[in-house]
Amino acid sequence: MANKTLLAEGATTLQRGKACLRCRKRKMRCDGAKPACQQCTRAKKSETCEYDDGKGKTRTQLLRETIVRLEQRVRELEDPDYISPAVTLFDPRSLRGFSESPPSSSYDSADASFSAGHSPFPSAESPAHSPEGSWGQGHSGASASPPLFAPDIFFQEPQMQQPQPHQFQPPVDLATMLLEIFAPHRQQCGLDIHMGQLRESLGRPRAEQRHPALMNAIFLWACFISRPEPLSQHEEHYLTQALDALRDALREGDKMVDAVQASCLLSSYFLANGRILEGSYHASAAAALAVQCGFHEDVVSDASSWLVDASDELKPSKMDIQQGERILAFWQVYNLDRCWSVALRKPTIIPDGAQAWNSINCPWPMDIAEYQAGVMSSGVNFHTIKSFLEGDVVDNGYSTPALRAKASALLERADSLSATWDPRNKLSDSLPQEIHAFELTINSFASTLPPLHQLTSMGPENRAVFIAIHTITQAAILHLYQRFAPDDPVSYDKCSRAARACGAVITQITDPDFVFLDPILGPCWTTAAETLLREVSSLSSAWPPINTTDIRNELGTILYAMTKLASRFPLLGISAAKLQKQLAEL
């Protein structure tokens, strides 16, 4: 009887509807522990463990309510005749006698309607009209902070100078929400940054925060990856803000690391959306700016001192992170320059010559946690890329960011090496030897990567990076031999095997992984699919006919991945549709 009583009590310990939102969605047994249940803790998702127990609103509910208010605010600004059901427009001058009423926070509740005394619009005598107002110091109250899309009508005093558009930063709590959305996707656009210090900087004075160009570019990506959620409607706003702030950063010559990172984010955004010319422009601009600022050199000084005040003593840990972000910023723009120069068939911008002054001597990047711990790069930082491409694969660059940079170097070198052959001229005796030697370098590098079957044990962010590294490495083989494949059976076979290897990588991708994938996978998959498509065409026209079912299935796997990723990155849509049409005609 006692045992039955204990079982009955255990069965009713967690009432229906008391499980956390994550366990409910996945239909898993939840123990109801707070602040994080055992299931979320075991899955290392403690920060996403939320309960909808009616006692308070979850972070997701607060974010959705904030989005609704912002959408209404945008509509008001676009249509002066529109009157929101939740916000009643009024003349601030009519409330001069009502100034004693305490304003409420714009984030208290979405259910409470804004009356005249609780309007999110600052009155004519509000401190928000003053440059010294508390909203400029990073406070998030409605009486102290302007709404996200603050128009110029908030500054109606003719004697006061209107601030620049990019100076309208979102309130701290909203900015924090946008950072939380962006954080898991930072590797997707190549940004390696200390997220803890970035969040902390939101509460600092404006001069000690990261540059608005970088912050607005991050907010832009947060909106972009939220598609098709309502937050994505604000992409154009943050795009405009980021572009305006980037111009100011270049004019002022301030916080150049932030400016380079912002340019890379803008380029990745444009490229992922199929806006090729804009993406190419910002990629080239970022690369030129990084070289102009000497990021490619073995220099530890940082021109942007956003972390500390000039009067403060520099702490070693902060200097390490500052150095690290400068190094990581260079390799971010390097990956962008090398990979997309191949995809877009354009010259690279970052030089890597034989002389010290125009060669890449920046040390291989490490994980941001290693910089935080004070770990410094070992070895001599001289001809970093050249030494690697000449066969020095076994060196000190084994971090995930370093492996990603090496894959980019292999892809661009393979493409440029094969491009030295002109079909109108006779093939030189030295070129085949160079190509064979470089293939050995690619294979040696590939052997240092974790095997595909180990990717499933990684977290989603790291898994997405290694999916890109494996794919780019196989794409390097494709670009090395595809020029010779039509006339050389050996090159044809190597291209075929590399294309199949790209398909094998895709088989390790799960549906949740697609939201974290790098846009550069699109051009790599396109090259692999074109190779298999030519193989299907060649075999279909042979006599006697050869069964192409296996190749078509492998091609179908790549086309499925391209179509799936095209729902997030429009860049792939046209290529996938074109390849599907060609396959149907065979």
XYZ file of C-alpha atoms in Angstrom:
586
model
C 0.000 0.000 0.000
C 2.860 2.339 0.866
C 4.521 1.628 -2.446
C 1.291 2.356 -4.315
C 0.939 5.610 -2.432
C 4.473 6.647 -3.386
C 3.834 5.757 -7.016
C 0.633 7.740 -7.006
C 2.389 10.735 -5.525
C 5.220 10.437 -8.066
C 2.733 10.250 -10.941
C 1.007 13.450 -9.852
C 4.122 15.431 -8.889
C 4.069 17.414 -12.156
C 0.596 18.551 -13.135
C -0.536 18.775 -16.705
C 0.650 21.969 -18.351
C 3.458 22.521 -15.848
C 6.254 21.200 -18.084
C 8.678 23.688 -19.619
C 7.977 24.954 -23.132
C 10.916 23.080 -24.668
C 9.856 19.707 -23.213
C 6.257 20.351 -24.278
C 7.315 21.075 -27.844
C 9.425 17.921 -28.010
C 6.897 15.841 -25.997
C 9.530 14.823 -23.468
C 9.059 14.024 -19.777
C 9.875 17.120 -17.734
C 10.675 17.177 -14.009
C 9.585 20.820 -13.659
C 12.792 21.856 -11.906
C 13.580 25.567 -11.908
C 15.334 27.571 -13.160
C 16.068 24.759 -15.665
C 14.690 21.229 -15.837
C 16.921 18.168 -16.083
C 16.118 17.582 -19.762
C 17.212 21.112 -20.757
C 20.253 20.964 -18.464
C 21.366 17.648 -19.985
C 20.944 19.078 -23.496
C 22.933 22.210 -22.486
C 19.852 24.343 -23.189
C 19.388 25.746 -19.694
C 19.071 29.285 -20.997
C 16.073 28.324 -23.173
C 14.179 26.504 -20.398
C 11.011 28.565 -19.823
C 7.745 27.891 -18.041
C 4.332 29.189 -19.029
C 2.704 28.737 -15.639
C 0.579 31.880 -15.742
C 2.638 33.576 -13.026
C 4.666 35.649 -15.446
C 5.404 36.098 -19.107
C 8.144 34.128 -20.787
C 10.958 35.760 -22.690
C 9.380 34.604 -25.955
C 6.023 36.170 -25.016
C 7.713 39.449 -24.090
C 9.581 39.471 -27.398
C 6.402 38.837 -29.383
C 4.572 41.603 -27.527
C 7.450 43.953 -28.218
C 7.314 43.061 -31.911
C 3.575 43.814 -32.032
C 4.135 47.246 -30.500
C 6.976 47.986 -32.896
C 4.886 46.972 -35.912
C 2.143 49.335 -34.807
C 4.746 52.070 -34.330
C 6.138 51.541 -37.841
C 2.683 51.719 -39.343
C 2.016 54.976 -37.514
C 5.189 56.482 -38.939
C 4.389 55.302 -42.463
C 0.739 56.383 -42.382
C 0.022 59.611 -40.458
C -3.732 58.922 -40.643
C -3.444 55.523 -38.995
C -4.510 55.328 -35.350
C -3.295 52.290 -33.465
C -5.823 50.501 -31.246
C -3.134 50.203 -28.573
C -1.538 53.620 -28.895
C -3.549 56.806 -29.168
C -1.759 59.719 -30.776
C -2.115 62.981 -28.981
C -0.762 66.511 -28.874
C 1.926 66.663 -26.156
C 1.225 70.376 -25.671
C -2.246 69.560 -24.412
C -0.758 67.659 -21.454
C 1.436 70.366 -19.956
C -0.753 70.394 -16.908
C -0.561 66.621 -16.579
C 3.211 66.350 -16.317
C 3.069 65.063 -12.729
C 1.676 61.701 -13.849
C 4.385 59.052 -13.668
C 5.000 57.465 -17.055
C 4.906 53.710 -17.277
C 7.504 51.506 -18.908
C 6.840 50.566 -22.499
C 7.709 46.993 -21.569
C 5.360 46.532 -18.630
C 2.614 44.661 -20.453
C 1.243 44.314 -23.958
C -2.268 43.995 -22.575
C -2.317 47.461 -21.056
C -3.529 50.140 -23.468
C -1.564 53.379 -23.578
C -3.669 56.259 -22.411
C -2.628 59.878 -22.634
C -0.752 59.631 -19.368
C 0.979 56.399 -20.429
C 1.922 57.241 -23.992
C 5.263 55.990 -25.360
C 5.720 59.383 -27.038
C 7.771 61.841 -24.946
C 6.042 65.095 -24.186
C 7.442 68.429 -25.267
C 9.056 68.896 -21.853
C 10.334 65.337 -21.556
C 14.033 64.882 -20.736
C 14.221 62.678 -23.833
C 14.332 65.915 -25.829
C 17.686 66.728 -24.378
C 20.975 65.222 -25.531
C 21.770 64.790 -21.849
C 18.550 62.801 -21.336
C 18.819 59.465 -19.656
C 17.930 57.497 -22.828
C 21.328 58.406 -24.217
C 22.919 56.715 -21.208
C 21.452 53.313 -22.054
C 18.379 53.229 -19.778
C 15.379 51.370 -21.111
C 12.376 53.011 -19.469
C 9.756 54.512 -21.777
C 10.130 57.907 -20.165
C 13.865 57.796 -20.807
C 14.244 55.797 -24.036
C 12.878 56.544 -27.500
C 11.005 53.807 -29.319
C 12.985 51.619 -31.698
C 11.895 53.586 -34.785
C 12.146 57.076 -33.349
C 11.243 59.735 -35.953
C 12.470 63.273 -36.152
C 9.146 64.592 -34.812
C 10.435 63.788 -31.322
C 12.836 66.702 -31.691
C 10.627 69.641 -32.532
C 12.534 72.438 -30.791
C 13.984 74.504 -33.660
C 16.988 75.604 -31.635
C 18.144 72.012 -31.004
C 20.269 69.955 -33.401
C 18.626 66.767 -34.588
C 20.667 63.596 -34.015
C 21.791 61.361 -36.838
C 19.405 58.472 -37.659
C 21.815 55.731 -36.554
C 22.014 57.286 -33.073
C 18.526 55.942 -32.323
C 19.510 52.692 -30.634
C 16.892 50.225 -29.391
C 16.323 50.080 -25.646
C 18.706 47.861 -23.736
C 16.198 45.060 -23.149
C 15.208 44.943 -26.816
C 18.854 45.090 -27.925
C 19.581 42.212 -25.560
C 16.759 40.181 -27.108
C 18.152 40.797 -30.584
C 21.600 39.694 -29.424
C 20.107 36.503 -27.970
C 18.515 35.768 -31.352
C 21.776 36.437 -33.182
C 24.215 34.696 -30.810
C 23.678 31.074 -31.977
C 24.071 32.210 -35.619
C 27.235 34.306 -35.354
C 29.353 31.546 -36.943
C 26.879 31.474 -39.822
C 28.074 34.874 -40.973
C 31.667 34.375 -39.817
C 31.590 36.701 -36.809
C 33.733 35.497 -33.895
C 33.167 37.877 -31.022
C 32.999 37.768 -27.236
C 29.235 37.788 -26.708
C 29.516 38.315 -22.954
C 31.410 41.575 -23.332
C 29.114 42.593 -26.183
C 26.059 42.219 -23.936
C 27.839 44.018 -21.118
C 28.699 46.943 -23.393
C 24.998 47.698 -23.923
C 24.828 49.219 -20.441
C 27.910 51.388 -20.842
C 28.034 55.029 -21.914
C 27.695 55.506 -25.652
C 31.419 56.200 -26.150
C 32.369 52.836 -24.617
C 29.878 50.770 -26.614
C 30.638 48.988 -29.851
C 30.208 51.123 -32.941
C 26.590 51.526 -34.144
C 27.653 50.142 -37.538
C 28.440 46.766 -35.977
C 25.474 46.760 -33.616
C 22.966 47.610 -36.343
C 24.512 44.995 -38.651
C 24.022 42.427 -35.883
C 20.418 43.574 -35.370
C 19.927 43.306 -39.144
C 21.053 39.675 -39.078
C 18.823 38.988 -36.068
C 15.837 40.172 -38.110
C 17.028 38.288 -41.206
C 17.350 34.915 -39.499
C 13.910 35.438 -37.922
C 12.179 35.086 -41.295
C 9.258 34.656 -41.743
C 8.496 35.959 -38.227
C 7.226 39.556 -37.925
C 10.621 40.734 -36.691
C 11.973 40.300 -40.227
C 9.868 43.269 -41.350
C 12.414 45.563 -39.719
C 15.383 44.462 -41.817
C 15.271 47.563 -43.991
C 15.375 49.822 -40.940
C 18.507 48.225 -39.506
C 20.098 47.993 -42.955
C 19.721 51.739 -43.382
C 21.033 52.346 -39.871
C 24.065 50.119 -40.429
C 24.974 51.720 -43.765
C 24.659 55.235 -42.326
C 26.733 54.350 -39.276
C 29.398 52.655 -41.419
C 29.879 55.860 -43.398
C 30.371 57.731 -40.130
C 32.897 55.156 -38.909
C 34.961 55.560 -42.080
C 34.768 59.339 -41.909
C 35.813 59.413 -38.258
C 38.386 56.597 -38.531
C 37.053 55.211 -35.286
C 36.802 51.572 -34.109
C 38.053 50.011 -37.316
C 37.683 46.445 -36.068
C 33.975 47.133 -35.660
C 33.831 48.726 -39.118
C 35.463 45.696 -40.774
C 33.172 43.293 -38.936
C 30.122 45.370 -39.895
C 31.179 45.423 -43.553
C 31.526 41.632 -43.514
C 28.070 41.203 -41.984
C 26.546 43.519 -44.572
C 28.292 41.680 -47.405
C 27.113 38.293 -46.119
C 23.574 39.639 -45.787
C 23.504 40.925 -49.360
C 25.064 37.768 -50.788
C 22.699 35.463 -48.912
C 19.777 37.447 -50.334
C 21.069 37.236 -53.892
C 22.026 40.932 -54.040
C 25.331 40.060 -55.650
C 26.668 43.480 -56.635
C 26.049 44.972 -53.198
C 27.503 41.919 -51.494
C 30.578 41.938 -53.704
C 31.063 45.663 -53.122
C 31.008 45.359 -49.319
C 33.242 42.252 -49.396
C 35.834 44.156 -51.404
C 35.466 47.211 -49.162
C 35.940 45.121 -46.017
C 39.041 43.429 -47.441
C 40.576 46.730 -48.577
C 39.851 48.326 -45.204
C 41.427 45.403 -43.320
C 44.591 45.666 -45.428
C 44.690 49.455 -45.080
C 44.526 49.075 -41.291
C 47.258 46.423 -41.306
C 45.150 43.556 -40.014
C 47.109 41.110 -42.192
C 50.366 41.955 -40.430
C 51.777 40.428 -37.259
C 50.822 43.438 -35.185
C 49.260 43.248 -31.717
C 48.317 46.896 -31.317
C 44.666 47.695 -31.910
C 43.555 51.033 -33.306
C 40.094 50.694 -31.797
C 40.116 51.027 -28.010
C 36.459 50.429 -27.333
C 37.033 48.086 -24.393
C 38.759 50.488 -22.043
C 39.044 54.164 -21.444
C 42.386 55.695 -22.425
C 42.916 56.758 -18.805
C 42.418 53.228 -17.460
C 45.187 50.697 -17.009
C 44.900 47.966 -19.615
C 44.240 44.562 -18.109
C 46.015 41.636 -19.798
C 42.829 39.565 -20.224
C 41.022 42.405 -21.955
C 44.004 43.117 -24.157
C 44.066 39.455 -25.164
C 40.405 39.564 -26.152
C 40.938 42.840 -27.976
C 43.893 41.352 -29.846
C 41.953 38.191 -30.495
C 38.981 39.996 -31.997
C 41.314 41.924 -34.291
C 42.897 38.652 -35.478
C 39.494 36.991 -35.834
C 38.207 40.019 -37.761
C 41.016 39.611 -40.290
C 40.257 35.933 -40.849
C 36.549 36.730 -41.121
C 37.230 39.091 -44.005
C 39.817 36.663 -45.427
C 37.206 33.880 -45.627
C 34.789 36.272 -47.286
C 37.383 37.509 -49.777
C 38.776 34.100 -50.755
C 35.582 32.024 -50.918
C 33.318 34.536 -52.606
C 35.989 35.613 -55.096
C 35.801 32.041 -56.394
C 32.003 31.951 -56.314
C 31.643 35.345 -58.027
C 34.566 34.885 -60.438
C 36.344 38.046 -59.331
C 39.913 38.829 -58.223
C 40.841 38.676 -54.567
C 41.565 41.896 -52.685
C 43.840 40.838 -49.822
C 47.394 40.446 -51.194
C 49.725 37.629 -50.239
C 53.001 38.342 -51.978
C 56.521 37.139 -51.463
C 57.688 40.300 -49.679
C 57.030 40.805 -45.980
C 55.159 44.070 -46.524
C 52.473 42.539 -48.753
C 52.238 39.016 -47.368
C 49.806 37.614 -44.810
C 51.695 37.329 -41.524
C 48.698 37.356 -39.193
C 48.755 34.352 -36.825
C 46.193 31.609 -37.248
C 43.021 32.425 -35.315
C 42.065 30.689 -32.075
C 38.745 30.309 -30.306
C 37.634 33.433 -28.471
C 37.742 31.489 -25.180
C 41.479 30.922 -25.673
C 42.086 34.648 -26.068
C 40.008 35.241 -22.959
C 42.218 32.782 -21.080
C 45.324 34.643 -22.238
C 46.602 31.930 -24.587
C 48.869 33.414 -27.227
C 49.620 31.954 -30.658
C 52.845 29.955 -30.813
C 55.313 29.801 -33.672
C 56.673 32.412 -36.051
C 53.941 34.392 -37.764
C 55.500 34.850 -41.182
C 53.988 33.868 -44.529
C 51.117 32.208 -42.687
C 49.160 31.182 -45.789
C 52.107 30.569 -48.092
C 53.691 28.104 -45.663
C 50.429 26.213 -45.381
C 49.789 26.057 -49.127
C 53.319 24.828 -49.728
C 52.584 21.723 -47.681
C 53.155 22.764 -44.054
C 49.799 21.340 -42.997
C 51.011 20.142 -39.593
C 51.392 23.475 -37.812
C 49.805 25.243 -34.860
C 46.523 26.169 -36.553
C 44.128 23.520 -35.285
C 41.327 25.635 -33.842
C 37.962 25.634 -35.583
C 38.441 29.202 -36.943
C 41.907 28.209 -38.235
C 40.560 25.136 -40.027
C 37.865 27.295 -41.614
C 40.487 29.783 -42.847
C 42.654 26.981 -44.242
C 39.717 25.580 -46.197
C 39.150 29.028 -47.719
C 42.826 29.263 -48.680
C 42.694 25.843 -50.372
C 39.567 26.727 -52.364
C 40.968 29.965 -53.764
C 44.401 28.495 -54.500
C 42.874 25.510 -56.312
C 40.788 27.796 -58.486
C 43.635 30.205 -59.275
C 46.068 27.349 -60.004
C 43.763 25.681 -62.527
C 42.999 29.085 -64.060
C 46.639 29.485 -65.069
C 45.987 27.033 -67.895
C 44.694 28.584 -71.098
C 42.895 26.038 -73.335
C 44.263 27.868 -76.364
C 47.825 27.032 -75.324
C 49.611 23.749 -74.872
C 49.628 22.404 -71.326
C 53.035 23.000 -69.746
C 54.962 20.152 -68.157
C 55.160 21.875 -64.764
C 51.433 22.581 -64.294
C 50.326 18.927 -63.864
C 53.075 18.479 -61.275
C 51.950 21.581 -59.391
C 48.333 20.426 -59.481
C 49.250 16.953 -58.222
C 51.372 18.402 -55.407
C 48.556 20.720 -54.393
C 46.071 17.841 -54.413
C 48.308 16.125 -51.863
C 48.124 19.262 -49.698
C 44.333 19.217 -49.872
C 44.202 15.520 -48.974
C 46.638 16.038 -46.094
C 44.456 18.806 -44.734
C 41.307 16.703 -45.139
C 42.909 13.954 -43.057
C 43.229 16.361 -40.107
C 39.469 17.044 -40.024
C 37.076 15.138 -37.748
C 35.439 12.257 -39.667
C 31.896 12.828 -40.880
C 30.417 10.306 -38.463
C 31.703 12.397 -35.537
C 29.772 15.491 -36.605
C 26.595 14.186 -34.996
C 28.221 14.406 -31.554
C 28.969 18.137 -31.956
C 26.756 21.031 -30.996
C 24.697 22.577 -33.823
C 26.958 25.630 -34.183
C 30.234 23.679 -34.412
C 28.620 21.040 -36.606
C 27.557 23.717 -39.107
C 31.121 25.068 -39.267
C 32.625 21.626 -39.922
C 29.956 20.911 -42.534
C 31.213 24.031 -44.312
C 34.881 23.047 -43.874
C 34.356 19.535 -45.277
C 32.301 20.868 -48.194
C 34.731 23.657 -49.089
C 37.622 21.162 -49.020
C 35.856 18.921 -51.557
C 34.910 21.979 -53.620
C 38.647 22.768 -53.807
C 39.194 19.415 -55.566
C 36.357 20.244 -57.960
C 37.817 23.631 -58.857
C 41.296 22.134 -59.190
C 40.281 19.577 -61.835
C 37.018 20.682 -63.456
C 38.781 22.596 -66.250
C 40.553 19.411 -67.336
C 37.687 16.952 -66.733
C 36.099 17.097 -70.251
C 39.320 15.825 -71.902
C 41.088 13.944 -69.115
C 39.505 10.762 -67.665
C 41.588 11.000 -64.462
C 40.430 14.566 -63.774
C 36.874 13.536 -64.645
C 36.989 10.734 -62.063
C 38.430 12.961 -59.347
C 35.700 15.566 -59.915
C 33.054 12.856 -59.776
C 34.367 11.516 -56.467
C 34.601 15.032 -54.962
C 31.012 15.791 -55.980
C 29.851 12.566 -54.335
C 31.826 13.482 -51.228
C 29.858 16.751 -51.056
C 26.690 14.668 -51.189
C 28.025 12.460 -48.377
C 28.484 15.545 -46.194
C 24.870 16.536 -46.870
C 23.666 13.175 -45.546
C 25.016 14.225 -42.131
C 22.839 17.360 -42.094
C 19.610 17.208 -40.098
C 16.668 19.536 -40.643
C 17.521 21.692 -37.574
C 21.043 22.199 -38.960
C 19.836 24.208 -41.962
C 19.173 27.311 -39.859
C 22.897 27.462 -38.950
C 24.525 26.736 -42.332
C 26.961 29.109 -44.045
C 25.659 30.736 -47.275
C 28.910 29.767 -49.074
C 27.575 26.197 -49.168
C 25.242 27.337 -51.949
C 27.963 27.916 -54.578
C 29.830 24.773 -53.434
C 26.730 22.606 -53.796
C 25.995 24.198 -57.167
C 29.447 23.197 -58.452
C 28.982 19.636 -57.169
C 25.500 19.376 -58.697
C 26.729 20.658 -62.073
C 29.450 17.983 -62.041
C 26.955 15.174 -61.386
C 24.560 16.631 -63.944
C 27.252 16.478 -66.632
C 27.939 12.889 -65.620
C 24.252 11.973 -65.964
C 24.134 13.652 -69.368
C 27.267 11.839 -70.530
C 26.065 8.418 -69.380
C 22.560 8.925 -70.774
C 23.930 9.535 -74.258
C 26.253 6.517 -74.165
C 25.592 3.319 -76.086
C 24.644 0.872 -74.810
C 22.659 2.913 -72.217
C 24.057 2.959 -68.677
C 21.882 2.989 -65.579
C 22.105 6.445 -63.958
C 19.742 5.826 -61.021
C 22.447 6.030 -58.354
C 23.880 9.252 -59.743
C 20.417 10.784 -60.036
C 19.750 9.882 -56.401
C 22.997 11.554 -55.313
C 22.130 14.571 -57.421
C 18.668 14.610 -55.864
C 20.247 14.742 -52.401
C 22.227 17.855 -53.323
C 19.233 19.509 -55.001
C 17.086 18.809 -51.933
C 19.671 20.524 -49.710
C 19.875 23.475 -52.098
C 16.090 23.861 -52.168
C 15.902 23.562 -48.390
C 18.568 26.203 -47.860
C 17.032 28.436 -50.547
C 14.052 28.981 -48.232
C 16.447 30.865 -45.944
C 18.965 32.191 -48.471
C 17.305 33.359 -51.723
C 20.739 33.198 -53.359
C 20.257 29.471 -53.951
C 16.750 29.670 -55.391
C 17.705 30.463 -58.983
C 20.539 27.896 -59.118
C 18.373 25.124 -57.659
C 15.506 25.812 -60.076
C 17.866 25.880 -63.063
C 19.513 22.571 -62.124
C 16.158 20.869 -61.502
C 14.963 21.970 -64.910
C 18.101 20.628 -66.595
C 17.775 17.310 -64.755
C 14.129 16.959 -65.816
C 15.121 17.442 -69.464
C 17.625 14.568 -69.412
